[in-house]
Structures are given as C-alpha cells and as structure tokens.
mmCIF file of C-alpha atoms in Angstrom:
data_model
loop_
_atom_site.group_PDB
_atom_site.id
_atom_site.type_symbol
_atom_site.label_atom_id
_atom_site.label_comp_id
_atom_site.label_asym_id
_atom_site.label_seq_id
_atom_site.Cartn_x
_atom_site.Cartn_y
_atom_site.Cartn_z
ATOM 1 C CA MET A 1 4.835 9.668 17.662
ATOM 2 C CA THR A 2 5.842 8.546 14.159
ATOM 3 C CA ILE A 3 3.196 6.938 11.944
ATOM 4 C CA ARG A 4 4.515 3.766 10.318
ATOM 5 C CA VAL A 5 3.170 3.208 6.796
ATOM 6 C CA ILE A 6 3.470 0.607 4.070
ATOM 7 C CA ILE A 7 2.420 1.285 0.472
ATOM 8 C CA VAL A 8 0.795 -1.451 -1.604
ATOM 9 C CA ASP A 9 0.413 -0.826 -5.337
ATOM 10 C CA ASP A 10 1.380 -2.789 -8.434
ATOM 11 C CA GLN A 11 2.921 0.297 -10.055
ATOM 12 C CA ALA A 12 6.472 0.941 -8.874
ATOM 13 C CA MET A 13 6.323 4.625 -9.765
ATOM 14 C CA VAL A 14 3.205 5.114 -7.662
ATOM 15 C CA ARG A 15 4.859 3.450 -4.687
ATOM 16 C CA ALA A 16 8.003 5.541 -5.110
ATOM 17 C CA GLY A 17 6.062 8.779 -5.467
ATOM 18 C CA PHE A 18 3.909 8.163 -2.428
ATOM 19 C CA ALA A 19 6.929 7.080 -0.393
ATOM 20 C CA ALA A 20 8.904 10.213 -1.278
ATOM 21 C CA LEU A 21 5.975 12.427 -0.338
ATOM 22 C CA LEU A 22 5.230 10.705 2.959
ATOM 23 C CA ASN A 23 8.853 10.308 4.032
ATOM 24 C CA ALA A 24 9.281 14.055 3.687
ATOM 25 C CA GLN A 25 6.919 14.474 6.650
ATOM 26 C CA THR A 26 8.525 14.514 10.083
ATOM 27 C CA ASP A 27 5.762 12.415 11.642
ATOM 28 C CA ILE A 28 5.454 9.717 8.935
ATOM 29 C CA ASP A 29 7.858 6.883 8.149
ATOM 30 C CA VAL A 30 7.356 4.543 5.177
ATOM 31 C CA VAL A 31 8.622 1.220 6.504
ATOM 32 C CA GLY A 32 7.916 -0.958 3.475
ATOM 33 C CA ASP A 33 6.099 -1.460 0.199
ATOM 34 C CA ALA A 34 4.551 -4.282 -1.780
ATOM 35 C CA ALA A 35 3.452 -4.899 -5.365
ATOM 36 C CA ASP A 36 0.419 -7.057 -4.558
ATOM 37 C CA GLY A 37 -1.777 -8.217 -1.708
ATOM 38 C CA LYS A 38 0.209 -11.364 -1.008
ATOM 39 C CA GLN A 39 3.402 -9.378 -0.548
ATOM 40 C CA ALA A 40 1.474 -6.882 1.573
ATOM 41 C CA LEU A 41 0.617 -9.567 4.120
ATOM 42 C CA GLU A 42 4.274 -10.555 4.429
ATOM 43 C CA VAL A 43 5.537 -6.972 4.662
ATOM 44 C CA SER A 44 2.862 -6.014 7.183
ATOM 45 C CA GLY A 45 3.677 -8.987 9.375
ATOM 46 C CA ARG A 46 7.343 -8.074 9.327
ATOM 47 C CA THR A 47 7.106 -4.296 9.752
ATOM 48 C CA ARG A 48 3.889 -3.946 11.831
ATOM 49 C CA PRO A 49 2.726 -0.660 10.260
ATOM 50 C CA ASP A 50 0.108 1.657 11.703
ATOM 51 C CA VAL A 51 -1.428 2.357 8.289
ATOM 52 C CA VAL A 52 -1.505 0.370 5.052
ATOM 53 C CA LEU A 53 -2.157 2.286 1.830
ATOM 54 C CA MET A 54 -3.805 -0.444 -0.253
ATOM 55 C CA ASP A 55 -4.537 -0.308 -3.977
ATOM 56 C CA VAL A 56 -7.736 -2.135 -4.914
ATOM 57 C CA ARG A 57 -6.836 -3.785 -8.208
ATOM 58 C CA MET A 58 -3.623 -5.818 -8.188
ATOM 59 C CA PRO A 59 -2.393 -9.188 -9.525
ATOM 60 C CA GLU A 60 -1.733 -12.272 -7.383
ATOM 61 C CA MET A 61 -4.035 -11.058 -4.563
ATOM 62 C CA ASP A 62 -6.181 -7.959 -4.879
ATOM 63 C CA GLY A 63 -6.461 -5.261 -2.245
ATOM 64 C CA LEU A 64 -9.852 -6.407 -1.024
ATOM 65 C CA GLU A 65 -8.686 -9.898 -0.095
ATOM 66 C CA ALA A 66 -5.498 -8.517 1.436
ATOM 67 C CA ALA A 67 -7.537 -6.065 3.520
ATOM 68 C CA ARG A 68 -9.785 -8.888 4.719
ATOM 69 C CA GLN A 69 -6.808 -10.933 5.867
ATOM 70 C CA LEU A 70 -5.058 -7.992 7.530
ATOM 71 C CA LEU A 71 -8.188 -6.920 9.388
ATOM 72 C CA ASP A 72 -9.323 -10.424 10.352
ATOM 73 C CA PRO A 73 -6.003 -12.140 11.069
ATOM 74 C CA PRO A 74 -5.558 -15.754 12.165
ATOM 75 C CA VAL A 75 -5.792 -16.665 15.835
ATOM 76 C CA GLY A 76 -2.656 -15.561 17.640
ATOM 77 C CA VAL A 77 -1.979 -12.570 15.404
ATOM 78 C CA VAL A 78 -2.784 -9.448 17.387
ATOM 79 C CA HIS A 79 -1.480 -6.722 15.089
ATOM 80 C CA ARG A 80 -4.178 -5.146 12.915
ATOM 81 C CA PRO A 81 -3.151 -2.015 11.007
ATOM 82 C CA LYS A 82 -5.559 0.606 9.727
ATOM 83 C CA VAL A 83 -6.196 0.076 6.017
ATOM 84 C CA LEU A 84 -6.786 2.970 3.649
ATOM 85 C CA MET A 85 -7.938 1.854 0.204
ATOM 86 C CA LEU A 86 -6.652 3.599 -2.912
ATOM 87 C CA THR A 87 -9.342 3.773 -5.592
ATOM 88 C CA THR A 88 -10.462 5.482 -8.777
ATOM 89 C CA PHE A 89 -13.973 5.956 -7.300
ATOM 90 C CA ASP A 90 -16.175 5.509 -10.371
ATOM 91 C CA VAL A 91 -14.395 2.364 -11.590
ATOM 92 C CA ASP A 92 -13.686 0.193 -8.567
ATOM 93 C CA ASP A 93 -16.715 -1.673 -7.273
ATOM 94 C CA TYR A 94 -14.862 -3.227 -4.353
ATOM 95 C CA VAL A 95 -14.810 -0.267 -2.005
ATOM 96 C CA TYR A 96 -18.088 -1.054 -0.268
ATOM 97 C CA GLU A 97 -16.889 -4.600 0.398
ATOM 98 C CA ALA A 98 -13.605 -3.213 1.697
ATOM 99 C CA LEU A 99 -15.434 -0.996 4.177
ATOM 100 C CA ARG A 100 -17.513 -3.968 5.287
ATOM 101 C CA ALA A 101 -14.257 -5.848 5.849
ATOM 102 C CA GLY A 102 -13.061 -3.097 8.166
ATOM 103 C CA ALA A 103 -11.072 -0.717 5.969
ATOM 104 C CA SER A 104 -10.950 2.759 7.462
ATOM 105 C CA GLY A 105 -11.922 4.508 4.255
ATOM 106 C CA PHE A 106 -10.688 5.293 0.789
ATOM 107 C CA LEU A 107 -8.654 7.868 -1.060
ATOM 108 C CA LEU A 108 -8.715 8.765 -4.739
ATOM 109 C CA LYS A 109 -5.418 7.854 -6.384
ATOM 110 C CA ASP A 110 -5.296 11.218 -8.130
ATOM 111 C CA ALA A 111 -5.976 13.204 -4.944
ATOM 112 C CA PRO A 112 -3.706 16.190 -4.215
ATOM 113 C CA PRO A 113 -0.543 15.378 -2.217
ATOM 114 C CA ALA A 114 -1.839 17.281 0.807
ATOM 115 C CA ASP A 115 -4.910 15.018 0.869
ATOM 116 C CA LEU A 116 -2.739 11.899 0.982
ATOM 117 C CA ILE A 117 -0.731 13.243 3.900
ATOM 118 C CA ALA A 118 -3.867 14.306 5.763
ATOM 119 C CA ALA A 119 -5.504 10.934 5.053
ATOM 120 C CA VAL A 120 -2.669 8.984 6.633
ATOM 121 C CA ARG A 121 -2.770 11.165 9.734
ATOM 122 C CA VAL A 122 -6.552 10.995 10.052
ATOM 123 C CA VAL A 123 -6.685 7.216 9.708
ATOM 124 C CA ALA A 124 -3.764 6.716 12.092
ATOM 125 C CA ALA A 125 -5.613 8.812 14.664
ATOM 126 C CA GLY A 126 -8.555 6.419 14.535
ATOM 127 C CA ASP A 127 -10.940 8.361 12.325
ATOM 128 C CA ALA A 128 -12.303 6.855 9.166
ATOM 129 C CA LEU A 129 -14.271 8.687 6.525
ATOM 130 C CA LEU A 130 -12.027 11.270 5.011
ATOM 131 C CA ALA A 131 -14.734 12.946 2.962
ATOM 132 C CA PRO A 132 -18.045 11.946 4.566
ATOM 133 C CA SER A 133 -20.337 13.201 1.808
ATOM 134 C CA VAL A 134 -18.340 11.479 -0.943
ATOM 135 C CA THR A 135 -18.052 8.243 1.012
ATOM 136 C CA ARG A 136 -21.760 8.316 1.780
ATOM 137 C CA ARG A 137 -22.548 8.632 -1.931
ATOM 138 C CA LEU A 138 -20.237 5.754 -2.731
ATOM 139 C CA ILE A 139 -21.785 3.500 -0.099
ATOM 140 C CA GLU A 140 -25.273 4.454 -1.220
ATOM 141 C CA ASP A 141 -24.449 3.442 -4.785
ATOM 142 C CA PHE A 142 -23.338 -0.027 -3.749
ATOM 143 C CA ALA A 143 -25.992 -0.482 -1.081
ATOM 144 C CA ARG A 144 -28.630 0.340 -3.691
ATOM 145 C CA THR A 145 -27.347 -2.118 -6.274
ATOM 146 C CA ARG A 146 -25.941 -4.828 -4.010
ATOM 147 C CA PRO A 147 -27.576 -4.674 -0.582
ATOM 148 C CA ALA A 148 -26.292 -7.034 2.078
ATOM 149 C CA PRO A 149 -28.687 -9.727 3.344
ATOM 150 C CA ARG A 150 -30.694 -8.582 6.340
ATOM 151 C CA ARG A 151 -31.707 -11.143 8.899
ATOM 152 C CA ASP A 152 -33.556 -8.859 11.274
ATOM 153 C CA PRO A 153 -33.291 -5.116 10.558
ATOM 154 C CA ARG A 154 -32.218 -2.972 13.522
ATOM 155 C CA LEU A 155 -31.911 -5.979 15.846
ATOM 156 C CA ARG A 156 -28.249 -5.253 16.434
ATOM 157 C CA LEU A 157 -29.035 -1.623 17.252
ATOM 158 C CA ASN A 158 -31.292 -2.416 20.203
ATOM 159 C CA GLY A 159 -28.544 -1.700 22.716
ATOM 160 C CA LEU A 160 -28.211 1.927 21.635
ATOM 161 C CA THR A 161 -29.956 4.792 23.369
ATOM 162 C CA PRO A 162 -32.265 6.987 21.257
ATOM 163 C CA ARG A 163 -29.600 9.707 21.098
ATOM 164 C CA GLU A 164 -26.900 7.213 20.080
ATOM 165 C CA THR A 165 -29.191 5.897 17.350
ATOM 166 C CA GLU A 166 -29.727 9.459 16.160
ATOM 167 C CA VAL A 167 -25.982 10.086 16.059
ATOM 168 C CA LEU A 168 -25.411 6.857 14.117
ATOM 169 C CA GLU A 169 -28.001 7.905 11.550
ATOM 170 C CA LEU A 170 -26.335 11.288 11.094
ATOM 171 C CA ILE A 171 -22.913 9.636 10.695
ATOM 172 C CA ALA A 172 -24.356 7.408 7.958
ATOM 173 C CA ARG A 173 -25.803 10.434 6.201
ATOM 174 C CA GLY A 174 -22.294 11.816 5.850
ATOM 175 C CA LEU A 175 -22.257 14.504 8.538
ATOM 176 C CA SER A 176 -18.997 15.381 10.253
ATOM 177 C CA ASN A 177 -18.727 15.581 14.045
ATOM 178 C CA GLN A 178 -18.984 19.354 13.854
ATOM 179 C CA GLN A 179 -22.127 19.182 11.717
ATOM 180 C CA ILE A 180 -23.718 16.620 14.034
ATOM 181 C CA ALA A 181 -22.968 18.833 17.024
ATOM 182 C CA GLY A 182 -24.605 21.783 15.280
ATOM 183 C CA GLN A 183 -27.694 19.821 14.326
ATOM 184 C CA LEU A 184 -28.172 18.333 17.785
ATOM 185 C CA VAL A 185 -27.108 21.548 19.552
ATOM 186 C CA VAL A 186 -24.477 19.818 21.676
ATOM 187 C CA ALA A 187 -20.715 20.158 22.092
ATOM 188 C CA GLU A 188 -18.497 18.398 19.566
ATOM 189 C CA GLN A 189 -16.848 16.496 22.419
ATOM 190 C CA THR A 190 -20.285 15.138 23.350
ATOM 191 C CA VAL A 191 -20.671 13.828 19.808
ATOM 192 C CA LYS A 192 -17.270 12.134 20.053
ATOM 193 C CA THR A 193 -18.348 10.517 23.315
ATOM 194 C CA HIS A 194 -21.534 9.190 21.702
ATOM 195 C CA ILE A 195 -19.565 7.798 18.764
ATOM 196 C CA GLY A 196 -17.148 6.046 21.115
ATOM 197 C CA ARG A 197 -20.051 4.397 22.917
ATOM 198 C CA ILE A 198 -21.696 3.388 19.644
ATOM 199 C CA LEU A 199 -18.521 1.699 18.436
ATOM 200 C CA ALA A 200 -18.045 -0.087 21.754
ATOM 201 C CA LYS A 201 -21.656 -1.305 22.016
ATOM 202 C CA LEU A 202 -21.792 -2.536 18.427
ATOM 203 C CA ASP A 203 -18.262 -3.997 18.485
ATOM 204 C CA LEU A 204 -17.148 -1.899 15.522
ATOM 205 C CA ARG A 205 -13.609 -0.865 14.685
ATOM 206 C CA ASP A 206 -14.329 2.612 13.412
ATOM 207 C CA ARG A 207 -16.703 5.091 11.813
ATOM 208 C CA ALA A 208 -16.593 3.375 8.414
ATOM 209 C CA GLN A 209 -17.985 0.155 9.812
ATOM 210 C CA ALA A 210 -20.635 2.161 11.643
ATOM 211 C CA VAL A 211 -21.827 3.631 8.342
ATOM 212 C CA VAL A 212 -21.993 0.204 6.729
ATOM 213 C CA LEU A 213 -23.956 -1.226 9.658
ATOM 214 C CA ALA A 214 -26.413 1.670 9.513
ATOM 215 C CA TYR A 215 -27.221 0.715 5.926
ATOM 216 C CA GLU A 216 -27.252 -3.025 6.525
ATOM 217 C CA SER A 217 -29.538 -2.710 9.539
ATOM 218 C CA GLY A 218 -32.056 -0.580 7.673
ATOM 219 C CA LEU A 219 -31.547 2.462 9.900
ATOM 220 C CA VAL A 220 -30.672 4.413 6.755
ATOM 221 C CA THR A 221 -31.751 3.480 3.251
ATOM 222 C CA PRO A 222 -30.192 4.678 -0.005
ATOM 223 C CA GLY A 223 -31.872 7.675 -1.569
ATOM 224 C CA GLN A 224 -33.568 8.791 1.648
#
C-alpha cells in the first residue's frame, strides 16, 4: 500500500528536497505541497493524504493552527490525516501544543534522510513518538513551564485497569514497547494490546496524545 504524503513548508527548496527523497521510495508518493497552513488545508482536502509533513513556523497560517484544523475538521469532513510536525527542537515552542491538538509527533528538520523516510512510515502505520526519550524531554520542558489546567487530576483515567495505568505511565516516561515489555516481563504483543485498549478507553488518536494526557492528568509530573 502506497503512503500518500503532502509537504508543507514555506521554503521551496525544503519542499523540493523532501519530495525528491520521499518519491524515490517505492511505498511513498508525494501527492502535493503547500507553502503555508492555509494552502495545506486546501491541498489536504483535495488530495486526501495519509501523512502531512507540517513545518511549525510559516506565514499566513502557521503549522499549529493548520494541524488543529486538519485534526479537528468541521462536521461532515471525515478525512483526518496523520500530522508530523517539522521543528528545530530548541527554538519552536509550539510542539507541545501541536501534540495536544493531535499531531502524531515531530521530526527535526535537519534529521538524516533515513530518519525522514522512517518517520513517514512509522506515522502512517499508526505509531507516534519517533524518538520517545527526546519527545518525553520536549514535553517535560513545556509541561514544566506551561502546564495545562487540571480540573480533576486522574479523573479521566478511572476507566483504566491498574496494568493499563502502569503501561500509560511507562509510555509517558519515554519507554518503547520493547522496553515496556522487558520491564513488565510480558510479551511485546501484550503491550501493544494494552496500548490499544488505553487509546480506545480514553478516546485518544495515538500514543502522542496518550503522553500528553498522562502529564495533564497528573499521572506523570515533569522531573520525576
């Protein structure tokens, strides 16, 4: 199955470079590109991509607002692509908000070509955090300085079993499925089953939103 991708970046050379790299893969097809978030909405609606590579800082409409609108579309719009944010890590302070909005993760703009290709495949497959330990550190930074309001900590987690709660905590701490399986002494497939149930019970799109909820609920606190 071919992964349909659109590339959103205000630099034409970046778009062209990413497109050339991705189109060279037999399982990836770049079906469009856009120079800002407003164009991204139009191109996405027309091409219905599986994955949107979205730069954070752009004119007209930035990547954060575009991600929000793509991932929370108007009534009647059923297509919701996976969104992978492109960031410079220590400059962009929008990534945490993007994950809260439902983005599947982020990728450094200067990452090696192989990482970009792997990222598109991982996100298209339904996974989220491409580098759990790095993403955890990023989320911790923003959760520490700009925590989300908490109405009733852990209230939303009441439907989880003790083991599911434990798995959610380990996800938020940046452990991969393999690491969680090793720590809990269970099969990796069992971990995947737990994660699927967690997402379903909490009405979450993917692992990234699960990490954000773990912080917002108070299950995990920055610096623990």
